[in-house]
Short mmCIF file of C-alpha atoms and ligand atoms in Angstrom, two decimals:
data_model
loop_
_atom_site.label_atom_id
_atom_site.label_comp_id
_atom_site.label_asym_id
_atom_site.label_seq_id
_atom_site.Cartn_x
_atom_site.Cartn_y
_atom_site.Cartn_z
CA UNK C 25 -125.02 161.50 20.29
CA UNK C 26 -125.97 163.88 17.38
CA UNK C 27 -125.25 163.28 14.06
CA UNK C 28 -123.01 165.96 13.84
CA UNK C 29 -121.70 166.97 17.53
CA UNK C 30 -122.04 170.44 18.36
CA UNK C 31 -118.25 170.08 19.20
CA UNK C 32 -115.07 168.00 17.99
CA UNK C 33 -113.28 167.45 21.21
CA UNK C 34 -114.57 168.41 25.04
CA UNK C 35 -111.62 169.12 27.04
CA UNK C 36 -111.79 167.99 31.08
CA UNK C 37 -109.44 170.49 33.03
CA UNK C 38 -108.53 173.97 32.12
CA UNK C 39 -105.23 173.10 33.38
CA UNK C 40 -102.03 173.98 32.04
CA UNK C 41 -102.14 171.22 29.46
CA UNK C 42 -106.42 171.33 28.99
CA UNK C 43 -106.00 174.91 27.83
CA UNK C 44 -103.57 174.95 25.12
CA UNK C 45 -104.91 171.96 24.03
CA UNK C 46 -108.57 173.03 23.34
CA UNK C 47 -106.48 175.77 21.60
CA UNK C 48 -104.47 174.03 19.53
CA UNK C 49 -108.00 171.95 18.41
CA UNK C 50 -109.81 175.27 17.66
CA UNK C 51 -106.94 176.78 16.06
CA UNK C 52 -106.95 173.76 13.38
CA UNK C 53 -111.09 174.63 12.75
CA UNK C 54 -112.11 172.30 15.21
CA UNK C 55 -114.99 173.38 17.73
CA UNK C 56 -113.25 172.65 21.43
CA UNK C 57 -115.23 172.48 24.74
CA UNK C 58 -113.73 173.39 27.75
CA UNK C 59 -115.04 171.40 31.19
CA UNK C 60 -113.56 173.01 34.84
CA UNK C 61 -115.36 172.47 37.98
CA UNK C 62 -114.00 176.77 38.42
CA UNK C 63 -116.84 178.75 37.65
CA UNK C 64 -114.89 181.58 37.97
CA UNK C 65 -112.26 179.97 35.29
CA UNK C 66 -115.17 179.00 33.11
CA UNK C 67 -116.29 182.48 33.42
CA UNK C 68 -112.80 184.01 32.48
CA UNK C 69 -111.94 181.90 29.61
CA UNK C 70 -115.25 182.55 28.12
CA UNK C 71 -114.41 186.55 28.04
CA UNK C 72 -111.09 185.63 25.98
CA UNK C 73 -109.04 185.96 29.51
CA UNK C 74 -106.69 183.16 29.86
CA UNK C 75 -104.81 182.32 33.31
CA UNK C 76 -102.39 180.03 31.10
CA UNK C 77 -98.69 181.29 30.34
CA UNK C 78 -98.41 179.92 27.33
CA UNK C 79 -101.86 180.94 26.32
CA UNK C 80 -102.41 184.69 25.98
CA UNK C 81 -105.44 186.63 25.84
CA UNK C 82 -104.84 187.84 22.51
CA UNK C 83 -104.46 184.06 21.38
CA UNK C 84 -107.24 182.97 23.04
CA UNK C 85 -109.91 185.84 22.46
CA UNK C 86 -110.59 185.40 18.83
CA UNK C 87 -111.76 181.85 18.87
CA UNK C 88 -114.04 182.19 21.68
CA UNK C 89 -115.19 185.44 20.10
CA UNK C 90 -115.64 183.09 16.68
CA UNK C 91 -117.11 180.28 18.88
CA UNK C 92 -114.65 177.74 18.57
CA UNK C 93 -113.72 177.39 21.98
CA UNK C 94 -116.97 177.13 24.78
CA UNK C 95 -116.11 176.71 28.07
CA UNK C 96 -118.61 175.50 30.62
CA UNK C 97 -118.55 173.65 34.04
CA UNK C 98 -122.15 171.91 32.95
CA UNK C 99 -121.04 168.47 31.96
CA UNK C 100 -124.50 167.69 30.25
CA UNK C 101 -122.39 170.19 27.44
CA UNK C 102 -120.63 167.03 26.90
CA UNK C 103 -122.69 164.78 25.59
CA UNK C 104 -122.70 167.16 21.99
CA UNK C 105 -119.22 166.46 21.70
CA UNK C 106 -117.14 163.61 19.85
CA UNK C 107 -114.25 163.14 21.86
CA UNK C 108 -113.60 163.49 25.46
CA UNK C 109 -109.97 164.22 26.62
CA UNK C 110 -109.11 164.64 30.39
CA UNK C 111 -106.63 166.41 31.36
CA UNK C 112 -106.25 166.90 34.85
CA UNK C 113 -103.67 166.94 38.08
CA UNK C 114 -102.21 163.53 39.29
CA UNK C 115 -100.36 164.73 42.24
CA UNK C 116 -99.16 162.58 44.89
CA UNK C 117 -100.46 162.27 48.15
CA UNK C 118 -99.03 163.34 52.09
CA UNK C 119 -97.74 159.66 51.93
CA UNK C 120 -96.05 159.98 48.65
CA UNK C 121 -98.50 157.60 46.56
CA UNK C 122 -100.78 158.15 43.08
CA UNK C 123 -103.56 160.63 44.13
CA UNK C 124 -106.20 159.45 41.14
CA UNK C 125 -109.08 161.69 43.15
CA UNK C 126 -109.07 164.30 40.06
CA UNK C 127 -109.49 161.60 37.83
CA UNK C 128 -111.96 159.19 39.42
CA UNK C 129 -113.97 162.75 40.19
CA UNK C 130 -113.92 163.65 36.25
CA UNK C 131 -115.14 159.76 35.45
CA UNK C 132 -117.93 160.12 38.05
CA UNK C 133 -118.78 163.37 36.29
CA UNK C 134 -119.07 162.01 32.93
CA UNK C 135 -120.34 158.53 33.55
CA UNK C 136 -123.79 159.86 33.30
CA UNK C 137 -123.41 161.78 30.18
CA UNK C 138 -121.48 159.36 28.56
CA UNK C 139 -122.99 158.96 24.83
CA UNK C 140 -122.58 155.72 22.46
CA UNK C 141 -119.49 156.21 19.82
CA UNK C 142 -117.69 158.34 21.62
CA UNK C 143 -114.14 158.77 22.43
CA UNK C 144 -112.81 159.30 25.49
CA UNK C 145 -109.15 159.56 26.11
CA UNK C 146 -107.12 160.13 29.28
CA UNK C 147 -104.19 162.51 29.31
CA UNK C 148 -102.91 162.80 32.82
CA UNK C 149 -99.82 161.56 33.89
CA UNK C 150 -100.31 157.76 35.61
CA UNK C 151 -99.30 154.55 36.59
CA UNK C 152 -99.54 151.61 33.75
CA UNK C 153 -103.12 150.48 33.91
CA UNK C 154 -105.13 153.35 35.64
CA UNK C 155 -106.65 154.04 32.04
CA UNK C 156 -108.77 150.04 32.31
CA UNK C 157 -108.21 149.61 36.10
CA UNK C 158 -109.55 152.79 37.48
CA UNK C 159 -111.07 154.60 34.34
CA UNK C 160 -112.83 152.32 32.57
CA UNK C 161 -115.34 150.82 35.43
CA UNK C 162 -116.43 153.96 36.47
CA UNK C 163 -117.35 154.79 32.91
CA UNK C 164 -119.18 151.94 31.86
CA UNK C 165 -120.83 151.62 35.16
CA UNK C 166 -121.92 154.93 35.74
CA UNK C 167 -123.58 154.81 31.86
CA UNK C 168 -124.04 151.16 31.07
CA UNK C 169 -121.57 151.26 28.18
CA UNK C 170 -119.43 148.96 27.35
CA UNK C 171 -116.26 150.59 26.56
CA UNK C 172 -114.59 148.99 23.00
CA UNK C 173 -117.87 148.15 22.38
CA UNK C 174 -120.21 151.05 22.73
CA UNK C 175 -117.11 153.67 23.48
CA UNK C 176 -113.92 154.21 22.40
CA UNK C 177 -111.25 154.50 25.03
CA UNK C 178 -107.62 155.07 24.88
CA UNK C 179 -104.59 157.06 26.68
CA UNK C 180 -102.81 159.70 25.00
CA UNK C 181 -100.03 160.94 27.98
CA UNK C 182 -99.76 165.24 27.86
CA UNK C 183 -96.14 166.18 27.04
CA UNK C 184 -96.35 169.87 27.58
CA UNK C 185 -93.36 171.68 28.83
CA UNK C 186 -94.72 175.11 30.34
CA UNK C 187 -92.78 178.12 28.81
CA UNK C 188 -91.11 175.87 26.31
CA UNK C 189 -91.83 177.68 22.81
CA UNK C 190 -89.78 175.39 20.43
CA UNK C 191 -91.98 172.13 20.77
CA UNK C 192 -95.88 173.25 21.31
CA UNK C 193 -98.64 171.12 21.70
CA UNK C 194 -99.04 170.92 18.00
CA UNK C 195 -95.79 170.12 16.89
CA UNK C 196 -94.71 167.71 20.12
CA UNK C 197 -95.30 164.25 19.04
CA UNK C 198 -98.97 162.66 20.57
CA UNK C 199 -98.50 158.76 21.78
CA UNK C 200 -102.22 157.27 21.82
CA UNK C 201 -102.98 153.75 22.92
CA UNK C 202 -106.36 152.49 22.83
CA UNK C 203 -108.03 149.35 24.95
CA UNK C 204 -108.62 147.78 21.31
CA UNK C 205 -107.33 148.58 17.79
CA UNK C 206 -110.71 150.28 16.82
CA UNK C 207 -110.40 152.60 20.17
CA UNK C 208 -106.63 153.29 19.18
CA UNK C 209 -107.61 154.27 15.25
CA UNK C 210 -110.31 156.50 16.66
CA UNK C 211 -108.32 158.12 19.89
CA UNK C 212 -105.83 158.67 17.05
CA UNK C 213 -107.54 160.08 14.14
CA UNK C 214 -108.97 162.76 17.04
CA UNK C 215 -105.57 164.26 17.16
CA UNK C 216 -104.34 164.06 13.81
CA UNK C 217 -106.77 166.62 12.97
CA UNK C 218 -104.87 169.35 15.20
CA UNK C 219 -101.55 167.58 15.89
CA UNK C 220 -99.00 167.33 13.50
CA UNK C 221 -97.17 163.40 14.44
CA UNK C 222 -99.39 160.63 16.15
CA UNK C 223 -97.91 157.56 17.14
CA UNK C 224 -99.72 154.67 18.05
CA UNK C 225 -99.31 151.89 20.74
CA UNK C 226 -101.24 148.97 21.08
CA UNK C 227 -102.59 149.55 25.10
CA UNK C 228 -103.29 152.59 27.06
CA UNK C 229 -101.07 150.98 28.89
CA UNK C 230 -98.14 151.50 26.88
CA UNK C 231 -99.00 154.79 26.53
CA UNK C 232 -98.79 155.58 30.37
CA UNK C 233 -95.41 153.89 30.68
CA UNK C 234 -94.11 155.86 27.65
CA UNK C 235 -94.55 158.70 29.61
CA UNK C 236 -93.25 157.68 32.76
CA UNK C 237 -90.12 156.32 31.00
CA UNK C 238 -89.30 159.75 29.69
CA UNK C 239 -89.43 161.56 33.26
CA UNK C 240 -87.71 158.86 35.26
CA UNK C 241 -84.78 158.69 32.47
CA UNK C 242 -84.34 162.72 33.19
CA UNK C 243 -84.54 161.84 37.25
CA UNK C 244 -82.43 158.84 36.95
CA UNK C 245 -79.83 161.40 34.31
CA UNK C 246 -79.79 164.23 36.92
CA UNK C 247 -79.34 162.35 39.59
CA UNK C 248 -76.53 160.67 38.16
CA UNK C 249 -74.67 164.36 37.86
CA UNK C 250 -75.87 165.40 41.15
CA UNK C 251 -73.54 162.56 42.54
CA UNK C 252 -70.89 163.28 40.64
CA UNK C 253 -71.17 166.54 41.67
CA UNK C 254 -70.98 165.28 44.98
CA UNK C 255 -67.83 163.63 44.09
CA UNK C 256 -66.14 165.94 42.33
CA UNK C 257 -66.35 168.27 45.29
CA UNK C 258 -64.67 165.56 47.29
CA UNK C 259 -61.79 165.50 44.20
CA UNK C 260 -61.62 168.98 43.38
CA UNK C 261 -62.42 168.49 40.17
CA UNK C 262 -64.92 171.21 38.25
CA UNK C 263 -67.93 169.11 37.66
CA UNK C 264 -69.49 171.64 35.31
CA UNK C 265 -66.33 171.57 32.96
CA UNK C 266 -66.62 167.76 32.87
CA UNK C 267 -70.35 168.28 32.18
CA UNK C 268 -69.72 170.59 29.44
CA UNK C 269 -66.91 168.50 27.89
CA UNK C 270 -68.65 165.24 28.07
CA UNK C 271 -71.56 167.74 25.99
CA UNK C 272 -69.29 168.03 23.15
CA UNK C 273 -69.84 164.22 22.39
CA UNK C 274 -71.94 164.25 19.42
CA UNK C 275 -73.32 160.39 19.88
CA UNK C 276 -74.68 157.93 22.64
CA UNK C 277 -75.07 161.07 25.25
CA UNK C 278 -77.36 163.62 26.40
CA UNK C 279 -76.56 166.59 28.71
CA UNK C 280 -77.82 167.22 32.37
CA UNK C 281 -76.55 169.55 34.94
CA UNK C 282 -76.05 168.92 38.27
CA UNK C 283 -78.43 171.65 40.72
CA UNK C 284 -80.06 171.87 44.11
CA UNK C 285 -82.52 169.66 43.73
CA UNK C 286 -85.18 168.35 41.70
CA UNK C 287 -88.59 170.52 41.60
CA UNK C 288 -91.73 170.80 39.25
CA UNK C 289 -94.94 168.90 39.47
CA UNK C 290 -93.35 166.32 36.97
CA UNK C 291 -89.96 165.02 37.22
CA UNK C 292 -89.90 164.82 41.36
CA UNK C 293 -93.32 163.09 41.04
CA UNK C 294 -93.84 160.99 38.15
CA UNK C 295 -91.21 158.20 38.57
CA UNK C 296 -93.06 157.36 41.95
CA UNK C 297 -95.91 156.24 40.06
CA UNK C 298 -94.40 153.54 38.44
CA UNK C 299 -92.54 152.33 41.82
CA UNK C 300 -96.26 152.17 43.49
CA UNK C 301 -97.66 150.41 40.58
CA UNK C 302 -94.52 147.92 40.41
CA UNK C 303 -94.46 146.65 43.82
CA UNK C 304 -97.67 145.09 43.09
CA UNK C 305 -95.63 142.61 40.52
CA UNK C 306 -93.19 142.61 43.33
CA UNK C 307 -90.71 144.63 41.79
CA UNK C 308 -88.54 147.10 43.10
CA UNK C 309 -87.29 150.37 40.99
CA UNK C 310 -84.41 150.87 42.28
CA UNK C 311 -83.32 153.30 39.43
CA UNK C 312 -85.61 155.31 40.54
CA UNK C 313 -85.33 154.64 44.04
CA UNK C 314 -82.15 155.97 44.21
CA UNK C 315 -82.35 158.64 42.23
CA UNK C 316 -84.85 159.99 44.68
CA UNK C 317 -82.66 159.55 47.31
CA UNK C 318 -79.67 161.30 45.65
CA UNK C 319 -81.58 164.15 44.18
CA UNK C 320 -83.77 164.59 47.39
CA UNK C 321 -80.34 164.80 49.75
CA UNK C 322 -79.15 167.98 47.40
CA UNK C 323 -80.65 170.21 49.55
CA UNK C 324 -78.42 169.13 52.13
CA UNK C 325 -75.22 168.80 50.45
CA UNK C 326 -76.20 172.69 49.29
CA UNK C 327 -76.70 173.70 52.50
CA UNK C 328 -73.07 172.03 53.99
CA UNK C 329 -71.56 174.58 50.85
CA UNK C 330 -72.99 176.87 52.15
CA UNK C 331 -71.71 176.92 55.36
CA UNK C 332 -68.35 175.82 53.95
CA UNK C 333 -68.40 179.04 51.90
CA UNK C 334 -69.11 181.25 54.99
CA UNK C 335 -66.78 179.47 56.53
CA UNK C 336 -63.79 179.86 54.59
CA UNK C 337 -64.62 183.37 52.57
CA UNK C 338 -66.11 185.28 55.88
CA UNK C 339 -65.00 183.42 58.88
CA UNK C 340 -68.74 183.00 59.31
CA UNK C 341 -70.84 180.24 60.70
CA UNK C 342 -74.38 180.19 59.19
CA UNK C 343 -76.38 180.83 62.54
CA UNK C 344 -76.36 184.84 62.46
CA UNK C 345 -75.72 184.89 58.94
CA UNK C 346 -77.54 187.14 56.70
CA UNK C 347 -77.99 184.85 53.71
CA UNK C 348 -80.48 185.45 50.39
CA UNK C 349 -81.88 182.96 48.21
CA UNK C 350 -81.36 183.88 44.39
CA UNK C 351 -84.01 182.37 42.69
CA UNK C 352 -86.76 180.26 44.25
CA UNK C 353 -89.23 179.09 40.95
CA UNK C 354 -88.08 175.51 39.97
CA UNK C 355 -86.61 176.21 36.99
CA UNK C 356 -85.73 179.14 35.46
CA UNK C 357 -87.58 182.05 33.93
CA UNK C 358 -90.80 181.25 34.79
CA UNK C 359 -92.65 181.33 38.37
CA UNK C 360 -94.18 178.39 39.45
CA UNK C 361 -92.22 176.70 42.86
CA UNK C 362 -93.88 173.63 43.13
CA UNK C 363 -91.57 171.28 44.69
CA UNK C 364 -88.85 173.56 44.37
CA UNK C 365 -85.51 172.44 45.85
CA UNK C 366 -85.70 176.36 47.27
CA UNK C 367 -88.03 175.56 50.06
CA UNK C 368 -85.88 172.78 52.05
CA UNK C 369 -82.98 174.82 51.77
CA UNK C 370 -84.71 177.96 53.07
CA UNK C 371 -85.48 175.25 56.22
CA UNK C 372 -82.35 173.72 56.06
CA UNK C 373 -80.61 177.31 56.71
CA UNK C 374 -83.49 178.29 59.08
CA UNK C 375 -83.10 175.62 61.38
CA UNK C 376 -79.28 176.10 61.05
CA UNK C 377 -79.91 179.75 62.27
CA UNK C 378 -79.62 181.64 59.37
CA UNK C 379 -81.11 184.95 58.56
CA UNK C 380 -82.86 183.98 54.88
CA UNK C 381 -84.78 186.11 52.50
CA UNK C 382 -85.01 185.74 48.88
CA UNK C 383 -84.81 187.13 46.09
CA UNK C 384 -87.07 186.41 42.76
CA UNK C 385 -89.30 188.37 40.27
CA UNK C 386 -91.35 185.84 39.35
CA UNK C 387 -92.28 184.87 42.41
CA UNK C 388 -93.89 187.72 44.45
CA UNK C 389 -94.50 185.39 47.78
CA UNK C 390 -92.95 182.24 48.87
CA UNK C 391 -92.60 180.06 52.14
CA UNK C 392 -94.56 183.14 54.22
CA UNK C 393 -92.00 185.43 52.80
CA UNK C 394 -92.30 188.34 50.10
CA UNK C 395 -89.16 188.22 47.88
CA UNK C 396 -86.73 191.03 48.84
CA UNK C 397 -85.11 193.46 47.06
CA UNK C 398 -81.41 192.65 45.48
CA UNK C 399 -79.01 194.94 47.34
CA UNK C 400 -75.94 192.03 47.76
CA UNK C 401 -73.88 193.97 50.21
CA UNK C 402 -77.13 193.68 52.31
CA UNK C 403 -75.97 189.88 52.66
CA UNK C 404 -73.16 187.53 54.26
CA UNK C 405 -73.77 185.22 51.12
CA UNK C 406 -75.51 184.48 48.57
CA UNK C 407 -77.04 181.87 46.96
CA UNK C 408 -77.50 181.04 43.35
CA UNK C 409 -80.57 178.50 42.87
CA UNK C 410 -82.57 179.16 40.52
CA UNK C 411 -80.63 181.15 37.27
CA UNK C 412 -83.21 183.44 35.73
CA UNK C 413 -81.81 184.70 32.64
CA UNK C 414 -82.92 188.41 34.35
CA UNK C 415 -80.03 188.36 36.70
CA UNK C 416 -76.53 190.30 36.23
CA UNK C 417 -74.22 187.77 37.80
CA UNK C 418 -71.25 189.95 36.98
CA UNK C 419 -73.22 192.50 39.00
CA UNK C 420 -73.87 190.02 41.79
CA UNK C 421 -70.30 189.05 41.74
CA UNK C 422 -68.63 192.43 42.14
CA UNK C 423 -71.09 193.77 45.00
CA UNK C 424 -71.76 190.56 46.96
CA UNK C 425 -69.33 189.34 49.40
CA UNK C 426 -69.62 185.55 49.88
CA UNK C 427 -71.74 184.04 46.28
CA UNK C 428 -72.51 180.46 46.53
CA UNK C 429 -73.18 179.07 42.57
CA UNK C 430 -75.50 175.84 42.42
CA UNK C 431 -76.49 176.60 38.78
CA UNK C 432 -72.77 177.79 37.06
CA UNK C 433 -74.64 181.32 36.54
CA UNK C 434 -71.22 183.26 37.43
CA UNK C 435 -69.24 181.22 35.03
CA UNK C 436 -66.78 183.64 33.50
CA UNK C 437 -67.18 185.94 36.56
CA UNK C 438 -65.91 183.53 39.05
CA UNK C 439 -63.82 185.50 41.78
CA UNK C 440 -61.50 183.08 43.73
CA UNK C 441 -62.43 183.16 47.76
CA UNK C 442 -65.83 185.01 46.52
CA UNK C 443 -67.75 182.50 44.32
CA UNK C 444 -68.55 178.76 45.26
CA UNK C 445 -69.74 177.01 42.84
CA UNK C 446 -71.50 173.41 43.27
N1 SAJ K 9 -82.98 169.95 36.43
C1 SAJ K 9 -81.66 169.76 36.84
N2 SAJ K 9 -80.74 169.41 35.88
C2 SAJ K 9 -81.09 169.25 34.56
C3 SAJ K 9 -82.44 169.46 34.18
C4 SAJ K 9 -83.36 169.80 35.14
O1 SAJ K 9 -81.32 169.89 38.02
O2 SAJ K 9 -80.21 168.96 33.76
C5 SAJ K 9 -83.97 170.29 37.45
C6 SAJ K 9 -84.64 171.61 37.17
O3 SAJ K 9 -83.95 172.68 37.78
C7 SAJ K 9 -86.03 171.41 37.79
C8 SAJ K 9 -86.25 169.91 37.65
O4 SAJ K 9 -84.98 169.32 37.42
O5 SAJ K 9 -86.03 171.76 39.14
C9 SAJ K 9 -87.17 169.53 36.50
O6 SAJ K 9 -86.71 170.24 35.40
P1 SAJ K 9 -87.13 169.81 33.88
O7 SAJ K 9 -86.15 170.50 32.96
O8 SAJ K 9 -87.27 168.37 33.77
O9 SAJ K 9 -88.49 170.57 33.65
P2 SAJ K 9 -89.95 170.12 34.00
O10 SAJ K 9 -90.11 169.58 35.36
O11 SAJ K 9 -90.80 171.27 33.61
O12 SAJ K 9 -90.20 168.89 33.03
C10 SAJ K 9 -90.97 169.08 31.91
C11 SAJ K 9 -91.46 167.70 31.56
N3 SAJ K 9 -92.56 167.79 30.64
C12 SAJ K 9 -93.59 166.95 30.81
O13 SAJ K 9 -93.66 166.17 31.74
C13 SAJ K 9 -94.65 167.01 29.81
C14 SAJ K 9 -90.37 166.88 30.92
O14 SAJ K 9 -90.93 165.71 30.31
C15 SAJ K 9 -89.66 167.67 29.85
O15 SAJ K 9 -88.66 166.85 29.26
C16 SAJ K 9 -89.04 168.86 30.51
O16 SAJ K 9 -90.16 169.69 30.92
C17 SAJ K 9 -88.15 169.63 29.57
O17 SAJ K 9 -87.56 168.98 28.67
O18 SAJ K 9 -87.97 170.84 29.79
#
């Protein structure tokens, strides 16, 4: 590699995490690559256009118009920069296990342009070990380095929350664990010249659990108040005032809400990476487990309030009822539905019989549907799932007939025999 490299960091995947990331370098005066395998990406970014939320054009323009950010889907680009991070989907597979194939794609990629002292560092979301187990041969055979030796490699896990705009990227806290103390300094020093707190672990392996560890606590946390949801349904007990009360504790607890279901591409996948990886030391997560099961039967137990609501405020079964969807994105004000809890109720109801549409501005199609217009009388019930802060729930309450509440949007508007709340 150059004396000086052409560029300070080369970011793999113009993801949701790859983008503001290779901003967040070239807005500290750093020179950021960006790598895609999407021309047509490539081609966007490098006009100023950017196709992340959090990133907008007029953000983005200026320091590809002042050269700090290249994008490019030639890898040989690579080789002129310092540091290499990869940031790019970890999805799991049709049988629910760690899909690496973005990841062992990207180290096949680079292999060959892999250059002596330089420092590559894997952000995606894995199971404890990928970074030495899976990672590191490709690289060093594909270039004939030896990593530690002749590159530096570490793990530094992404912990960007899309549409969240009181932590960014450059103010959220980086972990960074190398595969030796030199590749840890180095990994480390990489993002201490954009990001503002780096904390260093001694493997990339911590680093990957880290990360795991904080999405399984928030599965393991909801699903712990999506049973006692459950429960408190059976006792007649307001599970949202106990939430809320239990809130006011200003020590030794944290806050979840019970809801329909778990969605994202984080929180409904992650956890499972760690309970692949573990039954190879014979170990079974049953923390996580469990809180799979529980969160992945909410669907159902929606559904059965549902029909209890029908029921008992229109006399109605669900088969021939005329029921909308409120809300279909995964979580609120923003409109991705990956995973969304949405799309097994919509079945659920379906195969029930139901008439469903849905209703959601930020998502223009879902499920082979287009999202309807809100008109409530139009409907037997509906149903609260996803509580965009757009929404006039007093509205909804005085013109729909039957509303069923899995989110406590109506609070203060609750009409008894009209609103059902989870
Ligand atoms: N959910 C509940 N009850 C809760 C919180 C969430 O039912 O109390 C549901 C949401 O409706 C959603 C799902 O869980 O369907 C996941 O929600 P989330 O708030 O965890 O948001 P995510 O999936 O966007 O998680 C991201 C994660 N960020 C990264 O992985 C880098 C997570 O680590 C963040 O903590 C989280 O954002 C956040 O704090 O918002």
């Amino acid at each position: 590699m150059s004396a000086t490299p052409l560029y300070d960091v080369a970011v793999i995947g113009a993801g949701y995490v790859g983008v503001p990331l290779a901003v967040t370098f070239a807005e500290a005066g750093q020179r950021a690559l960006v790598v895609d395998v999407r021309s047509d990406t490539i081609d966007a970014l490098n006009r100023g256009e950017s196709h992340i939320e959090d990133v907008s054009n007029e953000r983005l323009a200026p320091l590809v118009t002042n050269g700090r950010i290249v994008a490019t889907t030639d890898y040989e680009q690579v080789k002129q920069a310092h540091a290499i991070l990869i940031a790019v989907g970890t999805p799991l597979s049709k049988q629910r296990e760690p899909d690496l194939s973005a990841i062992e794609a990207v180290a096949r990629s680079l292999a060959p342009v892999l250059q002596r002292d330089q420092v590559v560092v894997l952000e995606s979301t894995t199971w404890p070990g990928t970074t030495r187990e899976v990672l590191q041969p490709i690289l060093e055979q594909g270039s004939g380095l030896k990593a530690g030796e002749d590159f530096r490699l570490a793990m530094s896990p992404e912990r960007v929350d899309p549409g969240r705009e009181d932590w960014t990227t450059k103010t959220t806290p980086k972990v960074v664990g190398g595969i030796d103390p030199a590749s840890t300094k180095q990994a480390a020093d990489v993002y201490r010249a954009a990001i503002d707190a780096v904390h260093e672990v001694s493997t990339p392996d911590a680093a990957e659990l880290t990360k795991l560890l904080e999405n399984i606590y928030r599965a393991v946390n909801i699903a712990l108040v999506n049973e006692l949801a459950q429960l408190c349904d059976r006792m007649e007990i307001d599970v949202w005032e106990v939430v809320e009360a239990a809130a006011t504790k200003p020590f030794g607890f944290a806050s979840f809400k019970p809801g329909p279901g778990l969605g994202g591409h984080c929180i409904p996948i992650d956890p499972f990476y760690l309970t692949w990886k573990a039954r190879e030391y014979d170990f079974s997560t049953r923390f996580i487990e469990l809180a799979g099961e529980v969160n992945n039967n909410m669907p159902y137990f929606c559904r059965s309030l549902i029909s209890q609501a029908l029921n008992h405020g229109a006399r109605k079964s669900v088969a021939g009822a005329k029921i909308l969807i409120l809300g279909v994105a995964y979580k609120p004000d923003i409109g991705d539905y990956r995973e969304s809890p949405a799309e097994k109720l919509v079945h659920l109801l379906r195969n029930a019989g139901a008439d469903v549409s849905y209703h959601d501005p930020f998502v223009p199609e879902f499920d082979g549907m287009t999202s309807s217009p809100l008109e409530p009388e139009q409907y037997d019930c509906i149903a609260i799932v996803t509580n965009h802060s757009s929404f006039d729930y007093a509205d909804l309450v005085r013109r729909g007939k039957v509303i069923v509440d899995f989110r406590n949007a109506t609070k203060g508007h609750e009409v008894d025999g009209k609103v059902w709340k989870l």
